[in-house]
PDB file of C-alpha atoms in Angstrom:
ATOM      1  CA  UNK A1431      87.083  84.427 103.350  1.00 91.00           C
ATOM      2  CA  UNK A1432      89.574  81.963 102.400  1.00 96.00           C
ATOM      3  CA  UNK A1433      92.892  80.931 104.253  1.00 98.00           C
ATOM      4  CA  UNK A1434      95.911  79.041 103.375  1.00 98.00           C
ATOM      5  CA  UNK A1435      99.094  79.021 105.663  1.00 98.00           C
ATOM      6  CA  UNK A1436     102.530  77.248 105.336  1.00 98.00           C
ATOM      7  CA  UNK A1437     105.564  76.721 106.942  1.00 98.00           C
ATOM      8  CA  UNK A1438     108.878  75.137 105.941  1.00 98.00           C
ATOM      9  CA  UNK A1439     112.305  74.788 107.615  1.00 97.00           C
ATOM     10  CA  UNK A1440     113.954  75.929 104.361  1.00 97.00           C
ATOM     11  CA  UNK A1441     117.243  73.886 103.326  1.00 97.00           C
ATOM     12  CA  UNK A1442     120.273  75.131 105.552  1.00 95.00           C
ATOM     13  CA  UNK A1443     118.524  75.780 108.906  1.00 94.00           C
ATOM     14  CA  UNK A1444     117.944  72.510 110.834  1.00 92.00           C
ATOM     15  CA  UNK A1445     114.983  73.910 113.132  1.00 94.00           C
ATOM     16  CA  UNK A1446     112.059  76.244 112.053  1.00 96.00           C
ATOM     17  CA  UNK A1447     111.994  79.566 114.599  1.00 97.00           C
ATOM     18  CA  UNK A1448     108.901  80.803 112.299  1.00 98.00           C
ATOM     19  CA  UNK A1449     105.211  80.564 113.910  1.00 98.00           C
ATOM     20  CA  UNK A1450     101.643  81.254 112.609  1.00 98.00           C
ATOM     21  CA  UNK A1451      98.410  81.681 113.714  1.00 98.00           C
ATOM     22  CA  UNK A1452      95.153  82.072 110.932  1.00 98.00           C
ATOM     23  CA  UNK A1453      91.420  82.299 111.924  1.00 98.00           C
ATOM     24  CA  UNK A1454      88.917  83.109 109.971  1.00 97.00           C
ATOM     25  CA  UNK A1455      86.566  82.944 112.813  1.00 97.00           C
ATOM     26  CA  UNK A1456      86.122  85.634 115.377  1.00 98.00           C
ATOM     27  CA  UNK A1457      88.517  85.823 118.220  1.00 98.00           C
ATOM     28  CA  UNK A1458      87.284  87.859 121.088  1.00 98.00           C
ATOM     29  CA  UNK A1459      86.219  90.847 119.290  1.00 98.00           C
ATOM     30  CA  UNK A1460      87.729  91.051 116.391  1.00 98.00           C
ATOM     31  CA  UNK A1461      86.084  88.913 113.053  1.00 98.00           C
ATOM     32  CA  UNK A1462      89.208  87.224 112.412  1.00 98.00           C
ATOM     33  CA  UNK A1463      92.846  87.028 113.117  1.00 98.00           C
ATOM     34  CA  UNK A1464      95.911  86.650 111.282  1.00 98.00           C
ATOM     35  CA  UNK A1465      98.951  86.368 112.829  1.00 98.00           C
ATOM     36  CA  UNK A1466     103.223  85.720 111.808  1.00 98.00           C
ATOM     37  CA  UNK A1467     106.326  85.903 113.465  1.00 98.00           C
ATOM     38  CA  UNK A1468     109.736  84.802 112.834  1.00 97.00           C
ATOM     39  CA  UNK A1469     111.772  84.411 116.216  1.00 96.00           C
ATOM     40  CA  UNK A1470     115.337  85.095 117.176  1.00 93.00           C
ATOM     41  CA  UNK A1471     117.698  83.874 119.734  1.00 86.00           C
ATOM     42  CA  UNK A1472     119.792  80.802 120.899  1.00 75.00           C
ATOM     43  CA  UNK A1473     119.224  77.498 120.574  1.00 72.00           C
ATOM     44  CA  UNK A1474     115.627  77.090 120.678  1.00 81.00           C
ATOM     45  CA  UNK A1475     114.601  80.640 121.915  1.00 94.00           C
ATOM     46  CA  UNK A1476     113.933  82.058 118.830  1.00 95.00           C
ATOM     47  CA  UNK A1477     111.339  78.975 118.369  1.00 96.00           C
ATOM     48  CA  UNK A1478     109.929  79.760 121.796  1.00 96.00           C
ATOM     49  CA  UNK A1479     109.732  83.739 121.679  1.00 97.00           C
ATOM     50  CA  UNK A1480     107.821  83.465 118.194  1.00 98.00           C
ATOM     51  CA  UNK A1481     105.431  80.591 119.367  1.00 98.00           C
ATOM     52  CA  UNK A1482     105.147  82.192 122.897  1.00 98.00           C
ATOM     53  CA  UNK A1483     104.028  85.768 121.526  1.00 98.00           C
ATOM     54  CA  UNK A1484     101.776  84.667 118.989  1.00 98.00           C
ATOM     55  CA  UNK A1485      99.939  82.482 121.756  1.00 98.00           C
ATOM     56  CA  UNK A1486      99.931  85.420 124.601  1.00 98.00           C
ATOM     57  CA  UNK A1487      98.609  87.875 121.447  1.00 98.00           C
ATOM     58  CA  UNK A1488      95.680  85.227 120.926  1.00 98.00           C
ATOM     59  CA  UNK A1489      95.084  85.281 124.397  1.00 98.00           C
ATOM     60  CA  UNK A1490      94.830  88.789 124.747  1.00 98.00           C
ATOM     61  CA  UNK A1491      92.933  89.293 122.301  1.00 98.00           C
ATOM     62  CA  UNK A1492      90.480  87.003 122.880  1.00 98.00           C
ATOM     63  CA  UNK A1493      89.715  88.814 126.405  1.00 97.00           C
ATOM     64  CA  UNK A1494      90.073  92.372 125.438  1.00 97.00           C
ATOM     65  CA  UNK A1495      86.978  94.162 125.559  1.00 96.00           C
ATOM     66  CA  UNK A1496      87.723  96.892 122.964  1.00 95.00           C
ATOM     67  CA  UNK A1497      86.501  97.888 119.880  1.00 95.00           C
ATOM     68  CA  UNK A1498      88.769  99.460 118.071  1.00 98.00           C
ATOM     69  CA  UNK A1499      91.017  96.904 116.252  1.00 98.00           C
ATOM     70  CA  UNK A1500      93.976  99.218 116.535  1.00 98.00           C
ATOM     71  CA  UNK A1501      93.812  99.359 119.708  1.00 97.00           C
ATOM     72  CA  UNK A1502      93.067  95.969 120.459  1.00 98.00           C
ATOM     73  CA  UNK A1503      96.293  94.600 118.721  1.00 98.00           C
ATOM     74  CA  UNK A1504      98.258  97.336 120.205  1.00 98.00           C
ATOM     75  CA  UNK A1505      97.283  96.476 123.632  1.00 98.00           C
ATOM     76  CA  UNK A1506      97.944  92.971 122.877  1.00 98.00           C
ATOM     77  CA  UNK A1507     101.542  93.563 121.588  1.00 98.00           C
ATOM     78  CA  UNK A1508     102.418  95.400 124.244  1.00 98.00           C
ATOM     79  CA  UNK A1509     101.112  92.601 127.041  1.00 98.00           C
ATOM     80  CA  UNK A1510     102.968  89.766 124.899  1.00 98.00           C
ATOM     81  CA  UNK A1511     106.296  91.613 124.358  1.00 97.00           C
ATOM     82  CA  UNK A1512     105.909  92.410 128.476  1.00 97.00           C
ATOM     83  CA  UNK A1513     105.291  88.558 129.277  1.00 97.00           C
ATOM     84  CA  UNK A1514     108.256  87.922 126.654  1.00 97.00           C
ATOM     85  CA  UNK A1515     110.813  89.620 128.396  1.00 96.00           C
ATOM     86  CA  UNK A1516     109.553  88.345 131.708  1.00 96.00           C
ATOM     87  CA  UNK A1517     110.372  85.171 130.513  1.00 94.00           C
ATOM     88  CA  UNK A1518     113.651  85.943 129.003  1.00 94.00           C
ATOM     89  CA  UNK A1519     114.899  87.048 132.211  1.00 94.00           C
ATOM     90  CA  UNK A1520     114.060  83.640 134.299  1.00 93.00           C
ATOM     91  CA  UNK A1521     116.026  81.765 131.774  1.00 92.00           C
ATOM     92  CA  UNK A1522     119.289  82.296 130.558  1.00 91.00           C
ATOM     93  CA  UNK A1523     118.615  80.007 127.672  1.00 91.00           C
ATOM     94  CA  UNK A1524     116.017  82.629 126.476  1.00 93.00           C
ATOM     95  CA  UNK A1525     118.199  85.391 127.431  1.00 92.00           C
ATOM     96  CA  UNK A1526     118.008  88.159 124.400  1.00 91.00           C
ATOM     97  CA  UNK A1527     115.440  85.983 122.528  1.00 96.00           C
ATOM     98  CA  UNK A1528     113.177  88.098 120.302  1.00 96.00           C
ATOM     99  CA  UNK A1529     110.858  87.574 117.053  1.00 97.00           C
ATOM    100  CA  UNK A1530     109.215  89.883 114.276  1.00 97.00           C
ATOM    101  CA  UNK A1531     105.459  90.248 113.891  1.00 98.00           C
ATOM    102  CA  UNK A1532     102.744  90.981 111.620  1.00 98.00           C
ATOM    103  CA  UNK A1533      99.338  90.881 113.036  1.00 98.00           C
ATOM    104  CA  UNK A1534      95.860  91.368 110.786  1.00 98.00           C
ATOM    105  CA  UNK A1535      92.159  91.529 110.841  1.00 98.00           C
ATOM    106  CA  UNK A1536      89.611  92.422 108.081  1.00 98.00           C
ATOM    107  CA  UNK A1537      86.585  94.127 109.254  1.00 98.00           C
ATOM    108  CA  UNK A1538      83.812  95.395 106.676  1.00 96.00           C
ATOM    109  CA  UNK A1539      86.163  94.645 103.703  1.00 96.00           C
ATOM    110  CA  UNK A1540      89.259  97.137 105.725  1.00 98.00           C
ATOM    111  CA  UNK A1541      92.318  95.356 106.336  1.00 98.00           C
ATOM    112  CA  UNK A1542      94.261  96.600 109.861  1.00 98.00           C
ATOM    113  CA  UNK A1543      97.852  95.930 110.013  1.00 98.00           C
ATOM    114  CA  UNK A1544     100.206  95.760 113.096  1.00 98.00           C
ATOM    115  CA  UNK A1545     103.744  95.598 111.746  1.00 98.00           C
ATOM    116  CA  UNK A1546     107.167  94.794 114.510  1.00 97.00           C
ATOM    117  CA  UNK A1547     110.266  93.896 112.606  1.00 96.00           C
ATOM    118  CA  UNK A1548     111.354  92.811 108.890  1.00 95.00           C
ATOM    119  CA  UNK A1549     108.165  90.492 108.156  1.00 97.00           C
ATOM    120  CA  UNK A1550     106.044  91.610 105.961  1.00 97.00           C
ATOM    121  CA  UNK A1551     102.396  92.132 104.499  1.00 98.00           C
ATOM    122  CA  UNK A1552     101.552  92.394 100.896  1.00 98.00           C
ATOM    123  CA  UNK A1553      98.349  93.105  98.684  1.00 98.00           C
ATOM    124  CA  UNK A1554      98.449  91.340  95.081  1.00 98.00           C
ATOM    125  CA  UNK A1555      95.742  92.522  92.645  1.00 96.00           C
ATOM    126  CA  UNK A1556      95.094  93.848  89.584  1.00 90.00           C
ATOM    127  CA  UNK A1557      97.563  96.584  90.049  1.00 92.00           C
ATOM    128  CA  UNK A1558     100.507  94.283  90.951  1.00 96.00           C
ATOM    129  CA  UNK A1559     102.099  93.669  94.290  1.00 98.00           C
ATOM    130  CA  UNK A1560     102.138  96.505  97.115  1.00 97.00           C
ATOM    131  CA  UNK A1561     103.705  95.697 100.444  1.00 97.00           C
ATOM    132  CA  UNK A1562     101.897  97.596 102.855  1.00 98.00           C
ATOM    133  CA  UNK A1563     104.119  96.763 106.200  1.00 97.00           C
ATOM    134  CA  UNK A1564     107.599  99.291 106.444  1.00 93.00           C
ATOM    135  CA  UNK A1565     110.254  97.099 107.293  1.00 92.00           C
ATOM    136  CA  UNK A1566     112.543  97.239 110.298  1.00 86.00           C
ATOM    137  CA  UNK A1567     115.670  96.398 109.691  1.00 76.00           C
ATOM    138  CA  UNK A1568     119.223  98.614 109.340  1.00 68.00           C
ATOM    139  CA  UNK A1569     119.306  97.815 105.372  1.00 71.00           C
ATOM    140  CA  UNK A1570     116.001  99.038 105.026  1.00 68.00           C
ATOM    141  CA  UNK A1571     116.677 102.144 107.232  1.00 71.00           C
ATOM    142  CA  UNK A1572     119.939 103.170 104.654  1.00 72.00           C
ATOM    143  CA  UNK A1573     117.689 102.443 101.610  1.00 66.00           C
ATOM    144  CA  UNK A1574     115.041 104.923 102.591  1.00 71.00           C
ATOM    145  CA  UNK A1575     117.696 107.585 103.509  1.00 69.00           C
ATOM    146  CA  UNK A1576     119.419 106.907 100.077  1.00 71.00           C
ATOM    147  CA  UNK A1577     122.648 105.330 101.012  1.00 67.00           C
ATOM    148  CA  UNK A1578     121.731 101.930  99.167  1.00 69.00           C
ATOM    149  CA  UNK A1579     119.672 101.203  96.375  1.00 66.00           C
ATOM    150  CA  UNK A1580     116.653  98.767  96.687  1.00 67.00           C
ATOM    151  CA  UNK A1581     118.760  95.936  94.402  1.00 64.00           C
ATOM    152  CA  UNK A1582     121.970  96.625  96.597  1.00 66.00           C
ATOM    153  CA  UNK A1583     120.310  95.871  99.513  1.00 62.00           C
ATOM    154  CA  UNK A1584     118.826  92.442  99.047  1.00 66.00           C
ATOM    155  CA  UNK A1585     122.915  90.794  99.284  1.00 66.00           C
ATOM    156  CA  UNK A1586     123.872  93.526 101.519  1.00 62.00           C
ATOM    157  CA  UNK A1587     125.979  91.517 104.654  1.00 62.00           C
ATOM    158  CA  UNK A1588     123.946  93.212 107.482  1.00 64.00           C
ATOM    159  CA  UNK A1589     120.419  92.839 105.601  1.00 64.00           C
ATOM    160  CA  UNK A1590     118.967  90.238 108.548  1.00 72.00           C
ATOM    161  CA  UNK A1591     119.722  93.123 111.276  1.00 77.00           C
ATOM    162  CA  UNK A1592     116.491  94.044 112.548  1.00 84.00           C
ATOM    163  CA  UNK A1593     115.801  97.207 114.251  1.00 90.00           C
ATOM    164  CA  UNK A1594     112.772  96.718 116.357  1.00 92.00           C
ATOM    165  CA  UNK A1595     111.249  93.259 117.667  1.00 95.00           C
ATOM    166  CA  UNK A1596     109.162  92.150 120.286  1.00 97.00           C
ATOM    167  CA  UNK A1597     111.302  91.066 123.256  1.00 95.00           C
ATOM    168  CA  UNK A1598     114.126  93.679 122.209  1.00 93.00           C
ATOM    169  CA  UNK A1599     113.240  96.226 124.835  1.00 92.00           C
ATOM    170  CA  UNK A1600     110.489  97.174 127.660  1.00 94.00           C
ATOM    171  CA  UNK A1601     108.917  98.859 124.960  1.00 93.00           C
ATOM    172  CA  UNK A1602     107.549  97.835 121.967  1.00 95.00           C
ATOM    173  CA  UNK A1603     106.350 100.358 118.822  1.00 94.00           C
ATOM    174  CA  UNK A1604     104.688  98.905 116.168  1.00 97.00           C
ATOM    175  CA  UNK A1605     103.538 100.583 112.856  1.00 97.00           C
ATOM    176  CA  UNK A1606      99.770 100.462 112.345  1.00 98.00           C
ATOM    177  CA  UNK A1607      98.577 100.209 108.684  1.00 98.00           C
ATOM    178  CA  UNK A1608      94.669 100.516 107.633  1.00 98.00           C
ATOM    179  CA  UNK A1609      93.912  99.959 103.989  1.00 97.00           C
ATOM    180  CA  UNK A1610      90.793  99.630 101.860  1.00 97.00           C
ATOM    181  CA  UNK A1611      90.403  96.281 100.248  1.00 97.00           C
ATOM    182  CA  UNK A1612      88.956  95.659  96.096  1.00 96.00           C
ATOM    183  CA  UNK A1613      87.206  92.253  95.422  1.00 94.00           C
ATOM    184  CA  UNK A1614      90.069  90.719  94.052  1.00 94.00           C
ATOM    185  CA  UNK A1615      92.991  91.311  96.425  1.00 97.00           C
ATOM    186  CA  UNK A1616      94.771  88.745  97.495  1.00 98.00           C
ATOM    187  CA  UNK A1617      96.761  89.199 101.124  1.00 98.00           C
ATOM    188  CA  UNK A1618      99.744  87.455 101.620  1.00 98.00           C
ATOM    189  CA  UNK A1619     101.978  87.184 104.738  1.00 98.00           C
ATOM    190  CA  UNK A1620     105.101  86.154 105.096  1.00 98.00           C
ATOM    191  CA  UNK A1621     109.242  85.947 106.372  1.00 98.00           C
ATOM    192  CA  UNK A1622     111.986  87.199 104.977  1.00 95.00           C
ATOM    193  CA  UNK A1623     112.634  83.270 104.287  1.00 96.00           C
ATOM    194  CA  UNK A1624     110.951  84.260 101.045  1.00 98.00           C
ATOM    195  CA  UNK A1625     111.123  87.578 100.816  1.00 95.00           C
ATOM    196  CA  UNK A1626     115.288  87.436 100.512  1.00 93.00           C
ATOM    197  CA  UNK A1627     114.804  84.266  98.366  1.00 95.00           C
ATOM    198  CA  UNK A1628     112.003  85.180  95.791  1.00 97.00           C
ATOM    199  CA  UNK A1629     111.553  88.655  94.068  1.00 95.00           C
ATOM    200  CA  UNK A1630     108.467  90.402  94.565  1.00 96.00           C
ATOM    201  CA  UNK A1631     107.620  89.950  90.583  1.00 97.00           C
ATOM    202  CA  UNK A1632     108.270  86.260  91.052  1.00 98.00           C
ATOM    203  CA  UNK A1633     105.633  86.573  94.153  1.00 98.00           C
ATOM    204  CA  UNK A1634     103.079  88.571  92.667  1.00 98.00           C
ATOM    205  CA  UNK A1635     103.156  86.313  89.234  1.00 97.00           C
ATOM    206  CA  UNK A1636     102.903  83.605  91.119  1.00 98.00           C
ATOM    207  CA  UNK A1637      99.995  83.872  93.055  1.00 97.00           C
ATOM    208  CA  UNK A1638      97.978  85.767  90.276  1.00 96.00           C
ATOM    209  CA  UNK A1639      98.522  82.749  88.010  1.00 94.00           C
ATOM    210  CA  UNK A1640      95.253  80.016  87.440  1.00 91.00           C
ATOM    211  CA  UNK A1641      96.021  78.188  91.365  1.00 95.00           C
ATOM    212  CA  UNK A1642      94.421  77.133  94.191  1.00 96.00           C
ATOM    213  CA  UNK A1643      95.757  79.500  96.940  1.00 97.00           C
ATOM    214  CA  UNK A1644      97.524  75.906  98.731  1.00 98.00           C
ATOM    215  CA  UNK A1645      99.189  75.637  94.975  1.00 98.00           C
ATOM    216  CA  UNK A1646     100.389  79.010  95.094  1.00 98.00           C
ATOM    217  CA  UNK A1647     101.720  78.723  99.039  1.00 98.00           C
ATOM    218  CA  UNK A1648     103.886  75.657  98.181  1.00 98.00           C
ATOM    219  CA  UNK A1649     104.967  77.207  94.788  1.00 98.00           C
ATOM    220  CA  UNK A1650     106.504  80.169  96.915  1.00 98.00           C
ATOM    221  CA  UNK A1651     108.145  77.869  99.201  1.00 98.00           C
ATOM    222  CA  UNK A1652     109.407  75.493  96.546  1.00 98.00           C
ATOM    223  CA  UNK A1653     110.778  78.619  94.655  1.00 98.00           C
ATOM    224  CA  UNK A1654     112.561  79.802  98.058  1.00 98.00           C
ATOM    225  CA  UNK A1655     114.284  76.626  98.487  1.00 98.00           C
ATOM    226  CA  UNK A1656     114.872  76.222  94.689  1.00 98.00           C
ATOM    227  CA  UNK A1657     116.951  79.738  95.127  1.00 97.00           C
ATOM    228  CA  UNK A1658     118.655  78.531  98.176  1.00 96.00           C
ATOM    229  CA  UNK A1659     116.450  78.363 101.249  1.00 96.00           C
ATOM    230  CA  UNK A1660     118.700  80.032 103.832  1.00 94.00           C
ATOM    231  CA  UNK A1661     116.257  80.431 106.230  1.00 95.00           C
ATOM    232  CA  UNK A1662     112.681  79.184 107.302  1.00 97.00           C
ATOM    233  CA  UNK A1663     110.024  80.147 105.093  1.00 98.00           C
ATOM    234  CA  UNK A1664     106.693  80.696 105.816  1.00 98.00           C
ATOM    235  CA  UNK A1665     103.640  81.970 103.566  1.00 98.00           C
ATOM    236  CA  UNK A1666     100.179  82.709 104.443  1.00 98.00           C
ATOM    237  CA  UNK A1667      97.544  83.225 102.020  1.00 98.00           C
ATOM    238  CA  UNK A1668      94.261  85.181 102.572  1.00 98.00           C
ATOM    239  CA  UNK A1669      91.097  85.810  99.858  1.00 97.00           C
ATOM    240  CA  UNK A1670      89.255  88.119 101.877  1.00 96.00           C
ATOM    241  CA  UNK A1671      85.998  88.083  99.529  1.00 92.00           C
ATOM    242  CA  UNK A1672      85.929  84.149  98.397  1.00 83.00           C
TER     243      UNK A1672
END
């Protein structure tokens, strides 16, 4: 197992609300733990709620005595986005602060997925570039039901509304994705920092090309910014079987 993570403010935002955790050691009882979340609120909140949630989902996790990975992650979403909103309502400062979040362990060569909001996780092989997580956002919503086409949709005006998020509500659904991994798969998570800045073609190319996984990371992020980096970018790079 091999890890690489990166974060970068981008060039028009002057604070980074993105957060990430990566360990490819165990954490309570699950093998490893991969974690990112890109927050949203006020002035600073969006920073707190995405550094807050990944820290109470480490937490949890690390004391859960489950088994099931599923259900360890969902158990621990649902106690951070609970905590979350606690907090948001003893500060009006954090008041409506939120953040998106992908959350990921590989056990036995399986890759389970917990997906909340409009980050997203991909698998890059052989066979291109698949992104596994379903986003949540209103754009994404109209393309599935046909109203806008997939190119439309990446300068649509309401593309960075986000239908679900930790923090949004007292309850929190997540999608749950479990998917069988080949020997040369490469995982990548990420924000839409670089998903509405770099194409998934550029992406895939990228990080298939003759590079060190840290090359690759700061090629995405160098490419994001090169289009325009309007918003923080963060990439994190996983070779389950190196």
């Amino acid at each position: 197992m091999k890890t690489y993570s990166i974060t970068d403010t981008g060039i028009l935002r002057e604070m980074n609300q993105d957060y990430f955790f990566a360990s490819d050691e165990p954490v309570g009882n699950l093998p490893n733990l991969y974690i990112v979340a890109d927050g949203m609120g006020g002035h600073k909140a969006g920073d707190y709620a995405s550094r807050y949630t990944t820290q109470r989902i480490v937490a949890s996790v690390s004391r859960s005595s489950g088994e099931e990975p599923v259900t360890i992650l969902k158990e621990a979403i649902t106690t951070a986005n609970r905590l979350l909103i606690t907090e948001a309502a003893e500060d009006e400062a954090k008041k409506g602060m939120g953040t998106t979040l992908v959350a990921a362990t590989i056990i036995d060569g399986r890759l389970y997925v917990a997906n909340v909001g409009d980050s997203r996780l991909y698998i890059i092989g052989t066979d291109g570039i698949r992104q596994i997580t379903r986003d949540h956002s209103l754009v994404a919503e109209m393309v599935r039901i046909g109203e806008v086409g997939a190119k439309e949709a990446r300068e649509h005006p309401d593309k960075n509304i986000i239908t679900r998020a930790v923090g949004a509500g007292e309850e929190v659904e997540a999608d749950f994705f479990e998917v069988e991994l080949k020997k040369d798969d490469h995982i990548l998570i990420c924000t839409d920092g670089l998903t509405n800045m770099v194409e998934d073609e550029v992406i895939c190319s990228i990080i298939l090309r003759d590079a060190s996984i840290e090359e690759s990371a700061g090629l995405l992020v160098k490419t994001a910014n090169d289009n325009g980096g309007k918003d923080n970018i963060t990439v994190m790079i996983i070779e389950p079987f190196s």
